[in-house]
Short mmCIF file of N, CA and C in Angstrom, two decimals:
data_model
loop_
_atom_site.label_atom_id
_atom_site.label_comp_id
_atom_site.label_asym_id
_atom_site.label_seq_id
_atom_site.Cartn_x
_atom_site.Cartn_y
_atom_site.Cartn_z
N ASP A 1 -3.04 -22.12 8.28
CA ASP A 1 -2.30 -23.04 9.14
C ASP A 1 -0.83 -22.93 8.76
N ALA A 2 0.01 -23.40 9.62
CA ALA A 2 1.45 -23.47 9.37
C ALA A 2 1.98 -24.68 10.11
N GLY A 3 3.04 -25.24 9.59
CA GLY A 3 3.62 -26.39 10.25
C GLY A 3 4.86 -26.87 9.52
N GLU A 4 5.19 -28.13 9.77
CA GLU A 4 6.36 -28.74 9.14
C GLU A 4 6.02 -30.16 8.75
N ALA A 5 6.41 -30.57 7.56
CA ALA A 5 6.18 -31.93 7.08
C ALA A 5 7.48 -32.47 6.52
N ASP A 6 7.93 -33.56 7.07
CA ASP A 6 9.18 -34.19 6.63
C ASP A 6 10.34 -33.19 6.60
N GLY A 7 10.40 -32.34 7.60
CA GLY A 7 11.49 -31.38 7.71
C GLY A 7 11.34 -30.12 6.88
N SER A 8 10.25 -30.00 6.13
CA SER A 8 10.01 -28.80 5.31
C SER A 8 8.87 -27.98 5.90
N PRO A 9 9.12 -26.68 6.15
CA PRO A 9 8.04 -25.84 6.66
C PRO A 9 7.00 -25.59 5.58
N PHE A 10 5.74 -25.39 6.00
CA PHE A 10 4.69 -25.07 5.05
C PHE A 10 3.71 -24.10 5.68
N ILE A 11 2.98 -23.40 4.80
CA ILE A 11 1.85 -22.59 5.24
C ILE A 11 0.66 -22.97 4.37
N VAL A 12 -0.52 -22.83 4.92
CA VAL A 12 -1.75 -23.09 4.20
C VAL A 12 -2.54 -21.79 4.17
N MET A 13 -2.92 -21.38 2.97
CA MET A 13 -3.65 -20.13 2.80
C MET A 13 -4.89 -20.36 1.97
N GLU A 14 -5.80 -19.42 2.01
CA GLU A 14 -6.98 -19.45 1.15
C GLU A 14 -6.53 -19.37 -0.30
N LEU A 15 -7.16 -20.15 -1.15
CA LEU A 15 -6.92 -20.07 -2.59
C LEU A 15 -7.78 -18.94 -3.14
N VAL A 16 -7.12 -17.93 -3.67
CA VAL A 16 -7.84 -16.80 -4.26
C VAL A 16 -7.63 -16.89 -5.77
N GLU A 17 -8.71 -17.21 -6.48
CA GLU A 17 -8.63 -17.33 -7.93
C GLU A 17 -9.03 -16.00 -8.55
N GLY A 18 -8.06 -15.23 -8.83
CA GLY A 18 -8.30 -13.92 -9.42
C GLY A 18 -6.98 -13.20 -9.62
N PRO A 19 -7.00 -12.14 -10.42
CA PRO A 19 -5.78 -11.42 -10.72
C PRO A 19 -5.36 -10.51 -9.57
N SER A 20 -4.12 -10.06 -9.65
CA SER A 20 -3.67 -9.04 -8.70
C SER A 20 -4.11 -7.68 -9.23
N LEU A 21 -4.04 -6.69 -8.38
CA LEU A 21 -4.36 -5.32 -8.77
C LEU A 21 -3.36 -4.84 -9.83
N HIS A 22 -2.16 -5.38 -9.80
CA HIS A 22 -1.16 -5.04 -10.82
C HIS A 22 -1.58 -5.58 -12.19
N GLU A 23 -2.19 -6.76 -12.19
CA GLU A 23 -2.60 -7.40 -13.45
C GLU A 23 -3.91 -6.84 -14.00
N GLN A 24 -4.79 -6.41 -13.10
CA GLN A 24 -6.08 -5.88 -13.53
C GLN A 24 -6.34 -4.56 -12.82
N ARG A 25 -6.01 -3.49 -13.50
CA ARG A 25 -6.17 -2.15 -12.93
C ARG A 25 -7.64 -1.74 -12.94
N PRO A 26 -8.05 -0.94 -11.98
CA PRO A 26 -9.43 -0.44 -11.96
C PRO A 26 -9.72 0.43 -13.19
N ASP A 27 -10.99 0.41 -13.60
CA ASP A 27 -11.39 1.16 -14.79
C ASP A 27 -11.74 2.62 -14.49
N ASP A 28 -12.17 2.90 -13.25
CA ASP A 28 -12.63 4.25 -12.95
C ASP A 28 -12.40 4.57 -11.48
N LEU A 29 -12.67 5.82 -11.13
CA LEU A 29 -12.46 6.28 -9.76
C LEU A 29 -13.33 5.53 -8.76
N HIS A 30 -14.56 5.20 -9.14
CA HIS A 30 -15.44 4.46 -8.23
C HIS A 30 -14.80 3.13 -7.83
N GLU A 31 -14.26 2.42 -8.81
CA GLU A 31 -13.63 1.13 -8.52
C GLU A 31 -12.35 1.32 -7.69
N ILE A 32 -11.60 2.39 -7.96
CA ILE A 32 -10.41 2.69 -7.15
C ILE A 32 -10.81 2.92 -5.70
N PHE A 33 -11.88 3.70 -5.49
CA PHE A 33 -12.37 3.96 -4.13
C PHE A 33 -12.79 2.67 -3.44
N THR A 34 -13.49 1.81 -4.18
CA THR A 34 -13.96 0.53 -3.61
C THR A 34 -12.79 -0.33 -3.18
N ILE A 35 -11.81 -0.47 -4.05
CA ILE A 35 -10.63 -1.30 -3.74
C ILE A 35 -9.84 -0.68 -2.60
N ALA A 36 -9.59 0.62 -2.66
CA ALA A 36 -8.82 1.28 -1.60
C ALA A 36 -9.52 1.17 -0.25
N SER A 37 -10.84 1.25 -0.25
CA SER A 37 -11.60 1.11 1.00
C SER A 37 -11.40 -0.27 1.61
N GLN A 38 -11.42 -1.29 0.77
CA GLN A 38 -11.21 -2.66 1.27
C GLN A 38 -9.77 -2.86 1.75
N VAL A 39 -8.81 -2.27 1.05
CA VAL A 39 -7.42 -2.35 1.51
C VAL A 39 -7.29 -1.67 2.87
N CYS A 40 -7.95 -0.52 3.03
CA CYS A 40 -7.93 0.18 4.33
C CYS A 40 -8.51 -0.70 5.43
N ALA A 41 -9.60 -1.39 5.15
CA ALA A 41 -10.21 -2.27 6.16
C ALA A 41 -9.24 -3.39 6.54
N ALA A 42 -8.55 -3.96 5.55
CA ALA A 42 -7.57 -5.02 5.83
C ALA A 42 -6.40 -4.48 6.64
N LEU A 43 -5.91 -3.30 6.27
CA LEU A 43 -4.80 -2.70 7.02
C LEU A 43 -5.23 -2.35 8.44
N ASP A 44 -6.44 -1.84 8.58
CA ASP A 44 -6.94 -1.50 9.91
C ASP A 44 -6.96 -2.74 10.80
N HIS A 45 -7.41 -3.86 10.25
CA HIS A 45 -7.45 -5.11 11.01
C HIS A 45 -6.03 -5.54 11.41
N ALA A 46 -5.11 -5.51 10.45
CA ALA A 46 -3.72 -5.91 10.74
C ALA A 46 -3.11 -4.98 11.79
N HIS A 47 -3.27 -3.68 11.60
CA HIS A 47 -2.68 -2.71 12.53
C HIS A 47 -3.27 -2.84 13.92
N ALA A 48 -4.57 -3.13 14.00
CA ALA A 48 -5.22 -3.32 15.32
C ALA A 48 -4.63 -4.51 16.06
N HIS A 49 -4.04 -5.44 15.31
CA HIS A 49 -3.40 -6.60 15.92
C HIS A 49 -1.88 -6.45 15.99
N GLY A 50 -1.40 -5.21 15.80
CA GLY A 50 0.01 -4.93 15.95
C GLY A 50 0.88 -5.41 14.80
N ILE A 51 0.29 -5.62 13.62
CA ILE A 51 1.03 -6.10 12.46
C ILE A 51 1.11 -4.99 11.41
N VAL A 52 2.32 -4.71 10.94
CA VAL A 52 2.55 -3.77 9.84
C VAL A 52 2.99 -4.60 8.64
N HIS A 53 2.34 -4.42 7.49
CA HIS A 53 2.60 -5.24 6.31
C HIS A 53 4.01 -5.02 5.76
N ARG A 54 4.38 -3.79 5.54
CA ARG A 54 5.70 -3.35 5.07
C ARG A 54 6.00 -3.65 3.60
N ASP A 55 5.08 -4.24 2.86
CA ASP A 55 5.33 -4.47 1.43
C ASP A 55 4.02 -4.35 0.65
N LEU A 56 3.25 -3.34 0.99
CA LEU A 56 1.99 -3.10 0.29
C LEU A 56 2.29 -2.59 -1.11
N LYS A 57 1.73 -3.25 -2.11
CA LYS A 57 1.90 -2.88 -3.51
C LYS A 57 0.80 -3.60 -4.30
N PRO A 58 0.52 -3.17 -5.53
CA PRO A 58 -0.57 -3.78 -6.30
C PRO A 58 -0.42 -5.29 -6.48
N GLU A 59 0.80 -5.80 -6.55
CA GLU A 59 1.00 -7.24 -6.70
C GLU A 59 0.51 -8.02 -5.48
N ASN A 60 0.40 -7.37 -4.33
CA ASN A 60 -0.01 -8.02 -3.09
C ASN A 60 -1.48 -7.77 -2.74
N VAL A 61 -2.21 -7.24 -3.70
CA VAL A 61 -3.66 -7.05 -3.55
C VAL A 61 -4.32 -7.91 -4.62
N LEU A 62 -5.01 -8.96 -4.18
CA LEU A 62 -5.68 -9.87 -5.11
C LEU A 62 -7.16 -9.53 -5.20
N LEU A 63 -7.70 -9.69 -6.41
CA LEU A 63 -9.11 -9.45 -6.66
C LEU A 63 -9.79 -10.79 -6.82
N SER A 64 -10.64 -11.14 -5.87
CA SER A 64 -11.28 -12.44 -5.85
C SER A 64 -12.17 -12.61 -7.08
N ARG A 65 -11.88 -13.62 -7.88
CA ARG A 65 -12.58 -13.83 -9.15
C ARG A 65 -14.06 -14.12 -8.96
N ASP A 66 -14.44 -14.80 -7.88
CA ASP A 66 -15.84 -15.16 -7.70
C ASP A 66 -16.74 -13.95 -7.49
N GLN A 67 -16.15 -12.83 -7.14
CA GLN A 67 -16.94 -11.62 -6.91
C GLN A 67 -16.82 -10.60 -8.03
N LEU A 68 -15.88 -10.78 -8.93
CA LEU A 68 -15.59 -9.74 -9.92
C LEU A 68 -16.81 -9.34 -10.75
N ALA A 69 -17.55 -10.30 -11.23
CA ALA A 69 -18.66 -9.98 -12.14
C ALA A 69 -19.88 -9.44 -11.42
N GLU A 70 -20.11 -9.93 -10.20
CA GLU A 70 -21.37 -9.61 -9.54
C GLU A 70 -21.37 -8.29 -8.79
N THR A 71 -20.50 -8.13 -7.85
CA THR A 71 -20.58 -6.98 -6.95
C THR A 71 -19.34 -6.12 -6.98
N GLY A 72 -18.52 -6.25 -7.99
CA GLY A 72 -17.25 -5.56 -7.97
C GLY A 72 -16.22 -6.45 -7.32
N SER A 73 -15.05 -5.95 -7.11
CA SER A 73 -13.94 -6.75 -6.61
C SER A 73 -13.99 -6.92 -5.11
N THR A 74 -13.75 -8.15 -4.68
CA THR A 74 -13.49 -8.40 -3.28
C THR A 74 -11.97 -8.50 -3.15
N VAL A 75 -11.41 -7.65 -2.33
CA VAL A 75 -9.97 -7.53 -2.23
C VAL A 75 -9.42 -8.43 -1.14
N LYS A 76 -8.31 -9.08 -1.45
CA LYS A 76 -7.58 -9.89 -0.47
C LYS A 76 -6.17 -9.34 -0.40
N LEU A 77 -5.74 -8.92 0.77
CA LEU A 77 -4.38 -8.43 0.98
C LEU A 77 -3.52 -9.63 1.35
N VAL A 78 -2.46 -9.87 0.58
CA VAL A 78 -1.64 -11.07 0.76
C VAL A 78 -0.17 -10.71 0.95
N ASP A 79 0.63 -11.75 1.11
CA ASP A 79 2.09 -11.68 1.22
C ASP A 79 2.53 -10.85 2.42
N PHE A 80 2.24 -11.40 3.57
CA PHE A 80 2.69 -10.77 4.80
C PHE A 80 4.09 -11.26 5.18
N GLY A 81 4.87 -11.68 4.17
CA GLY A 81 6.20 -12.22 4.42
C GLY A 81 7.15 -11.24 5.07
N LEU A 82 6.96 -9.93 4.83
CA LEU A 82 7.81 -8.92 5.45
C LEU A 82 7.14 -8.28 6.66
N ALA A 83 5.90 -8.72 6.94
CA ALA A 83 5.16 -8.12 8.05
C ALA A 83 5.92 -8.31 9.34
N ARG A 84 5.78 -7.33 10.20
CA ARG A 84 6.47 -7.41 11.48
C ARG A 84 5.51 -6.95 12.57
N SER A 85 5.53 -7.71 13.63
CA SER A 85 4.75 -7.32 14.80
C SER A 85 5.43 -6.14 15.45
N LEU A 86 4.65 -5.16 15.84
CA LEU A 86 5.21 -4.01 16.52
C LEU A 86 5.79 -4.38 17.87
N ALA A 87 5.41 -5.54 18.39
CA ALA A 87 5.92 -5.98 19.68
C ALA A 87 7.26 -6.69 19.55
N SER A 88 7.66 -7.04 18.31
CA SER A 88 8.91 -7.78 18.14
C SER A 88 10.10 -6.82 18.14
N ARG A 89 11.26 -7.37 18.36
CA ARG A 89 12.48 -6.56 18.33
C ARG A 89 12.92 -6.35 16.90
N LEU A 90 13.32 -5.16 16.58
CA LEU A 90 13.83 -4.86 15.26
C LEU A 90 15.32 -5.14 15.23
N THR A 91 15.80 -5.69 14.14
CA THR A 91 17.23 -5.90 14.00
C THR A 91 17.83 -4.72 13.26
N ALA A 92 19.07 -4.44 13.53
CA ALA A 92 19.76 -3.33 12.88
C ALA A 92 20.83 -3.87 11.95
N ASP A 93 20.44 -4.75 11.03
CA ASP A 93 21.43 -5.36 10.15
C ASP A 93 21.64 -4.58 8.87
N GLY A 94 20.96 -3.44 8.73
CA GLY A 94 21.18 -2.58 7.59
C GLY A 94 20.47 -2.98 6.31
N THR A 95 19.60 -3.97 6.36
CA THR A 95 18.91 -4.36 5.15
C THR A 95 17.64 -3.54 4.98
N ILE A 96 17.29 -3.29 3.73
CA ILE A 96 16.06 -2.58 3.40
C ILE A 96 15.04 -3.61 2.99
N THR A 97 13.87 -3.56 3.61
CA THR A 97 12.82 -4.51 3.26
C THR A 97 11.70 -3.77 2.54
N GLY A 98 11.03 -4.48 1.66
CA GLY A 98 9.94 -3.89 0.91
C GLY A 98 10.38 -3.55 -0.50
N THR A 99 9.42 -3.17 -1.31
CA THR A 99 9.68 -2.81 -2.69
C THR A 99 9.95 -1.31 -2.75
N VAL A 100 11.07 -0.90 -3.34
CA VAL A 100 11.51 0.49 -3.22
C VAL A 100 10.50 1.50 -3.75
N PHE A 101 9.69 1.14 -4.74
CA PHE A 101 8.75 2.11 -5.29
C PHE A 101 7.66 2.48 -4.29
N TYR A 102 7.43 1.64 -3.29
CA TYR A 102 6.35 1.84 -2.31
C TYR A 102 6.89 2.03 -0.89
N LEU A 103 8.17 2.26 -0.76
CA LEU A 103 8.85 2.24 0.53
C LEU A 103 8.73 3.57 1.27
N ALA A 104 8.17 3.51 2.47
CA ALA A 104 8.05 4.71 3.30
C ALA A 104 9.43 5.18 3.73
N PRO A 105 9.62 6.50 3.85
CA PRO A 105 10.93 7.02 4.23
C PRO A 105 11.48 6.44 5.53
N GLU A 106 10.62 6.25 6.52
CA GLU A 106 11.11 5.73 7.80
C GLU A 106 11.62 4.30 7.68
N LEU A 107 11.04 3.51 6.77
CA LEU A 107 11.54 2.16 6.55
C LEU A 107 12.89 2.21 5.82
N ALA A 108 13.01 3.12 4.86
CA ALA A 108 14.27 3.26 4.13
C ALA A 108 15.41 3.67 5.06
N LEU A 109 15.07 4.47 6.07
CA LEU A 109 16.09 4.96 7.00
C LEU A 109 16.32 4.00 8.18
N GLY A 110 15.56 2.93 8.25
CA GLY A 110 15.71 1.99 9.36
C GLY A 110 15.23 2.56 10.69
N GLN A 111 14.32 3.52 10.63
CA GLN A 111 13.78 4.13 11.84
C GLN A 111 12.61 3.33 12.37
N GLU A 112 12.16 3.71 13.56
CA GLU A 112 10.96 3.08 14.11
C GLU A 112 9.79 3.38 13.17
N PHE A 113 8.84 2.46 13.11
CA PHE A 113 7.72 2.61 12.20
C PHE A 113 6.47 2.06 12.85
N ASP A 114 5.34 2.43 12.27
CA ASP A 114 4.06 1.87 12.68
C ASP A 114 3.19 1.75 11.43
N GLY A 115 1.90 1.64 11.59
CA GLY A 115 1.01 1.43 10.47
C GLY A 115 1.03 2.55 9.43
N ARG A 116 1.53 3.71 9.82
CA ARG A 116 1.59 4.81 8.85
C ARG A 116 2.58 4.52 7.72
N ALA A 117 3.51 3.57 7.92
CA ALA A 117 4.39 3.14 6.82
C ALA A 117 3.56 2.47 5.73
N ASP A 118 2.58 1.67 6.13
CA ASP A 118 1.67 1.05 5.16
C ASP A 118 0.80 2.10 4.48
N LEU A 119 0.42 3.14 5.21
CA LEU A 119 -0.41 4.19 4.63
C LEU A 119 0.36 4.96 3.57
N TYR A 120 1.66 5.12 3.76
CA TYR A 120 2.50 5.75 2.74
C TYR A 120 2.45 4.91 1.46
N ALA A 121 2.62 3.59 1.60
CA ALA A 121 2.56 2.70 0.44
C ALA A 121 1.18 2.76 -0.22
N LEU A 122 0.14 2.89 0.58
CA LEU A 122 -1.21 3.05 0.03
C LEU A 122 -1.28 4.33 -0.79
N GLY A 123 -0.65 5.39 -0.31
CA GLY A 123 -0.60 6.65 -1.07
C GLY A 123 0.09 6.47 -2.41
N VAL A 124 1.18 5.70 -2.43
CA VAL A 124 1.87 5.43 -3.69
C VAL A 124 0.93 4.66 -4.63
N MET A 125 0.24 3.66 -4.07
CA MET A 125 -0.69 2.87 -4.89
C MET A 125 -1.81 3.74 -5.46
N LEU A 126 -2.39 4.60 -4.63
CA LEU A 126 -3.46 5.48 -5.11
C LEU A 126 -2.94 6.44 -6.17
N TYR A 127 -1.73 6.93 -5.99
CA TYR A 127 -1.11 7.81 -6.98
C TYR A 127 -1.00 7.07 -8.31
N GLU A 128 -0.48 5.86 -8.24
CA GLU A 128 -0.27 5.05 -9.44
C GLU A 128 -1.60 4.69 -10.12
N LEU A 129 -2.61 4.32 -9.32
CA LEU A 129 -3.89 3.92 -9.88
C LEU A 129 -4.64 5.10 -10.53
N THR A 130 -4.46 6.29 -9.98
CA THR A 130 -5.19 7.45 -10.49
C THR A 130 -4.46 8.17 -11.62
N THR A 131 -3.13 8.05 -11.68
CA THR A 131 -2.37 8.77 -12.71
C THR A 131 -1.77 7.84 -13.76
N GLY A 132 -1.67 6.55 -13.44
CA GLY A 132 -1.01 5.61 -14.34
C GLY A 132 0.50 5.63 -14.22
N ARG A 133 1.01 6.38 -13.23
CA ARG A 133 2.45 6.50 -13.03
C ARG A 133 2.78 6.44 -11.55
N LEU A 134 3.99 5.98 -11.25
CA LEU A 134 4.48 6.03 -9.87
C LEU A 134 4.94 7.45 -9.56
N PRO A 135 4.87 7.87 -8.30
CA PRO A 135 5.33 9.23 -7.98
C PRO A 135 6.84 9.39 -8.11
N PHE A 136 7.59 8.31 -7.87
CA PHE A 136 9.05 8.37 -7.93
C PHE A 136 9.57 7.18 -8.73
N THR A 137 10.38 7.45 -9.73
CA THR A 137 10.97 6.39 -10.53
C THR A 137 12.41 6.74 -10.87
N ALA A 138 13.19 5.72 -11.09
CA ALA A 138 14.58 5.85 -11.54
C ALA A 138 15.07 4.45 -11.87
N ASP A 139 16.16 4.37 -12.61
CA ASP A 139 16.73 3.07 -12.94
C ASP A 139 17.45 2.45 -11.75
N ASP A 140 17.92 3.28 -10.84
CA ASP A 140 18.69 2.84 -9.69
C ASP A 140 17.80 2.85 -8.44
N PRO A 141 17.69 1.72 -7.73
CA PRO A 141 16.86 1.68 -6.52
C PRO A 141 17.25 2.74 -5.48
N LEU A 142 18.53 3.04 -5.36
CA LEU A 142 18.95 4.06 -4.40
C LEU A 142 18.44 5.45 -4.79
N ALA A 143 18.35 5.69 -6.09
CA ALA A 143 17.81 6.98 -6.55
C ALA A 143 16.32 7.08 -6.20
N VAL A 144 15.59 5.97 -6.30
CA VAL A 144 14.18 5.97 -5.92
C VAL A 144 14.04 6.23 -4.42
N ILE A 145 14.87 5.58 -3.64
CA ILE A 145 14.84 5.78 -2.19
C ILE A 145 15.14 7.24 -1.86
N SER A 146 16.14 7.81 -2.52
CA SER A 146 16.48 9.21 -2.30
C SER A 146 15.29 10.13 -2.59
N GLN A 147 14.54 9.81 -3.65
CA GLN A 147 13.35 10.61 -3.96
C GLN A 147 12.30 10.48 -2.87
N HIS A 148 12.10 9.27 -2.35
CA HIS A 148 11.16 9.09 -1.24
C HIS A 148 11.56 9.97 -0.06
N LEU A 149 12.85 10.10 0.15
CA LEU A 149 13.35 10.85 1.30
C LEU A 149 13.32 12.36 1.08
N HIS A 150 13.59 12.81 -0.16
CA HIS A 150 13.85 14.23 -0.35
C HIS A 150 13.02 14.94 -1.41
N ALA A 151 12.56 14.24 -2.43
CA ALA A 151 11.90 14.91 -3.56
C ALA A 151 10.45 15.26 -3.24
N PRO A 152 10.03 16.45 -3.63
CA PRO A 152 8.61 16.79 -3.46
C PRO A 152 7.76 15.96 -4.43
N VAL A 153 6.53 15.72 -4.03
CA VAL A 153 5.60 14.93 -4.85
C VAL A 153 4.86 15.87 -5.79
N VAL A 154 4.86 15.54 -7.08
CA VAL A 154 4.03 16.28 -8.03
C VAL A 154 2.59 15.86 -7.74
N PRO A 155 1.70 16.81 -7.47
CA PRO A 155 0.32 16.43 -7.15
C PRO A 155 -0.30 15.56 -8.25
N PRO A 156 -1.03 14.53 -7.86
CA PRO A 156 -1.66 13.65 -8.85
C PRO A 156 -2.53 14.41 -9.84
N HIS A 157 -3.19 15.47 -9.37
CA HIS A 157 -4.08 16.26 -10.23
C HIS A 157 -3.33 16.85 -11.42
N ALA A 158 -2.02 17.11 -11.25
CA ALA A 158 -1.21 17.66 -12.34
C ALA A 158 -1.02 16.64 -13.46
N LYS A 159 -1.19 15.36 -13.14
CA LYS A 159 -1.03 14.31 -14.15
C LYS A 159 -2.36 13.76 -14.64
N ASN A 160 -3.43 14.04 -13.89
CA ASN A 160 -4.78 13.60 -14.28
C ASN A 160 -5.77 14.60 -13.71
N ASP A 161 -6.26 15.49 -14.56
CA ASP A 161 -7.14 16.56 -14.06
C ASP A 161 -8.54 16.07 -13.68
N GLN A 162 -8.80 14.75 -13.83
CA GLN A 162 -10.08 14.17 -13.42
C GLN A 162 -10.08 13.80 -11.93
N ILE A 163 -8.94 13.89 -11.27
CA ILE A 163 -8.84 13.52 -9.86
C ILE A 163 -9.50 14.62 -9.03
N PRO A 164 -10.48 14.26 -8.19
CA PRO A 164 -11.13 15.27 -7.35
C PRO A 164 -10.13 15.90 -6.37
N PRO A 165 -10.32 17.17 -6.04
CA PRO A 165 -9.40 17.86 -5.12
C PRO A 165 -9.23 17.15 -3.78
N ALA A 166 -10.32 16.56 -3.25
CA ALA A 166 -10.21 15.87 -1.95
C ALA A 166 -9.30 14.65 -2.05
N LEU A 167 -9.40 13.91 -3.15
CA LEU A 167 -8.53 12.74 -3.34
C LEU A 167 -7.09 13.19 -3.56
N ASP A 168 -6.90 14.25 -4.32
CA ASP A 168 -5.57 14.80 -4.54
C ASP A 168 -4.91 15.15 -3.20
N ALA A 169 -5.66 15.83 -2.35
CA ALA A 169 -5.14 16.22 -1.04
C ALA A 169 -4.85 15.01 -0.17
N LEU A 170 -5.71 13.99 -0.22
CA LEU A 170 -5.50 12.78 0.58
C LEU A 170 -4.22 12.06 0.15
N VAL A 171 -4.03 11.92 -1.16
CA VAL A 171 -2.83 11.23 -1.66
C VAL A 171 -1.58 12.00 -1.23
N LEU A 172 -1.59 13.31 -1.35
CA LEU A 172 -0.43 14.10 -0.94
C LEU A 172 -0.16 13.95 0.56
N ARG A 173 -1.22 13.89 1.33
CA ARG A 173 -1.06 13.71 2.78
C ARG A 173 -0.50 12.32 3.10
N LEU A 174 -0.97 11.30 2.40
CA LEU A 174 -0.45 9.95 2.59
C LEU A 174 1.03 9.87 2.23
N LEU A 175 1.47 10.68 1.27
CA LEU A 175 2.85 10.66 0.82
C LEU A 175 3.74 11.65 1.56
N SER A 176 3.29 12.12 2.71
CA SER A 176 4.12 13.00 3.52
C SER A 176 5.37 12.27 3.96
N LYS A 177 6.49 12.97 3.92
CA LYS A 177 7.77 12.37 4.32
C LYS A 177 7.77 12.01 5.81
N ASP A 178 7.16 12.86 6.61
CA ASP A 178 7.10 12.64 8.06
C ASP A 178 5.82 11.89 8.40
N PRO A 179 5.94 10.73 9.06
CA PRO A 179 4.72 9.96 9.41
C PRO A 179 3.71 10.77 10.22
N GLN A 180 4.19 11.75 10.99
CA GLN A 180 3.29 12.56 11.81
C GLN A 180 2.33 13.39 10.95
N ASP A 181 2.72 13.64 9.69
CA ASP A 181 1.89 14.45 8.80
C ASP A 181 0.89 13.62 8.00
N ARG A 182 0.98 12.30 8.12
CA ARG A 182 0.06 11.40 7.42
C ARG A 182 -1.20 11.19 8.28
N PRO A 183 -2.26 10.63 7.68
CA PRO A 183 -3.40 10.23 8.51
C PRO A 183 -2.93 9.28 9.62
N ALA A 184 -3.60 9.34 10.74
CA ALA A 184 -3.16 8.55 11.91
C ALA A 184 -3.46 7.06 11.77
N SER A 185 -4.44 6.72 10.93
CA SER A 185 -4.85 5.31 10.84
C SER A 185 -5.52 5.03 9.51
N ALA A 186 -5.63 3.75 9.20
CA ALA A 186 -6.36 3.33 8.00
C ALA A 186 -7.82 3.70 8.10
N THR A 187 -8.37 3.73 9.32
CA THR A 187 -9.76 4.14 9.53
C THR A 187 -9.96 5.59 9.10
N GLU A 188 -8.98 6.44 9.42
CA GLU A 188 -9.07 7.85 9.02
C GLU A 188 -9.05 7.98 7.49
N VAL A 189 -8.21 7.16 6.83
CA VAL A 189 -8.15 7.17 5.37
C VAL A 189 -9.49 6.69 4.80
N LEU A 190 -10.03 5.64 5.40
CA LEU A 190 -11.32 5.10 4.95
C LEU A 190 -12.42 6.15 5.04
N ARG A 191 -12.43 6.89 6.14
CA ARG A 191 -13.42 7.97 6.29
C ARG A 191 -13.25 9.02 5.19
N ALA A 192 -12.01 9.37 4.89
CA ALA A 192 -11.74 10.36 3.84
C ALA A 192 -12.17 9.85 2.47
N LEU A 193 -11.98 8.56 2.22
CA LEU A 193 -12.40 7.99 0.93
C LEU A 193 -13.91 7.98 0.77
N LYS A 194 -14.62 7.84 1.88
CA LYS A 194 -16.08 7.77 1.83
C LYS A 194 -16.73 9.14 1.90
N ALA A 195 -15.93 10.18 2.19
CA ALA A 195 -16.49 11.54 2.27
C ALA A 195 -16.85 11.99 0.86
N PRO A 196 -17.92 12.78 0.73
CA PRO A 196 -18.34 13.25 -0.60
C PRO A 196 -17.32 14.18 -1.23
#
C-alpha cells in the first residue's frame, strides 16, 4: 500500500526477516542457480508489467528467513525506488541512477533501455557470486563506468575453474556491452540456468 498520513508519504511492504544476498552469500553453485532462477522469475514478472528495476544488486535481494532452513532460500527482490515504467517519459537531466558496479552501459550513457539493463546487472551479480569478485572495480566511480563501457570482461572461469562452461558463457553474454547481444528476456536466462 502507499499513501499519506499527516502530510508524510508512506509505503507498506511485506516484512522479510532474513539477510540480503550481500550479507549471506551462497555456499555452492546449486544455491547460486536456485537464487538466480528466483531473481529471473521476479525480473520476468516486473518486465512483463513494463517495469525495469535499474538497481539490481545483492543488497536488493533478500533471503526469506522462514524458508532458509527447510527448502533453501526464498528470494525477495526489493528496492524498486529507481524502477521506471517503460511507458513513462525519461528525463534528460544528466544524472546516473543505480549502483555503478552493476550499471548497464546503456544506463550509464543515458540511452533508451529495457529489461536487458537488469539482465546486465544480473550478469554482474552472477560474476561476483561465482568468482568472489566484481568484473569491474576502481576507486573512482567514473573509472568503473568507463570499464562497463569499454573494458573487456575477464571470463569468470579464469578466476574460478569450477564454473561450468555453460555458466561462463551465459555470464559473458549477460555482460555484453550491447543490449542486443544479451539474452532477450529473464525467461531466456532462466531456461539457460536450468539447462544441464
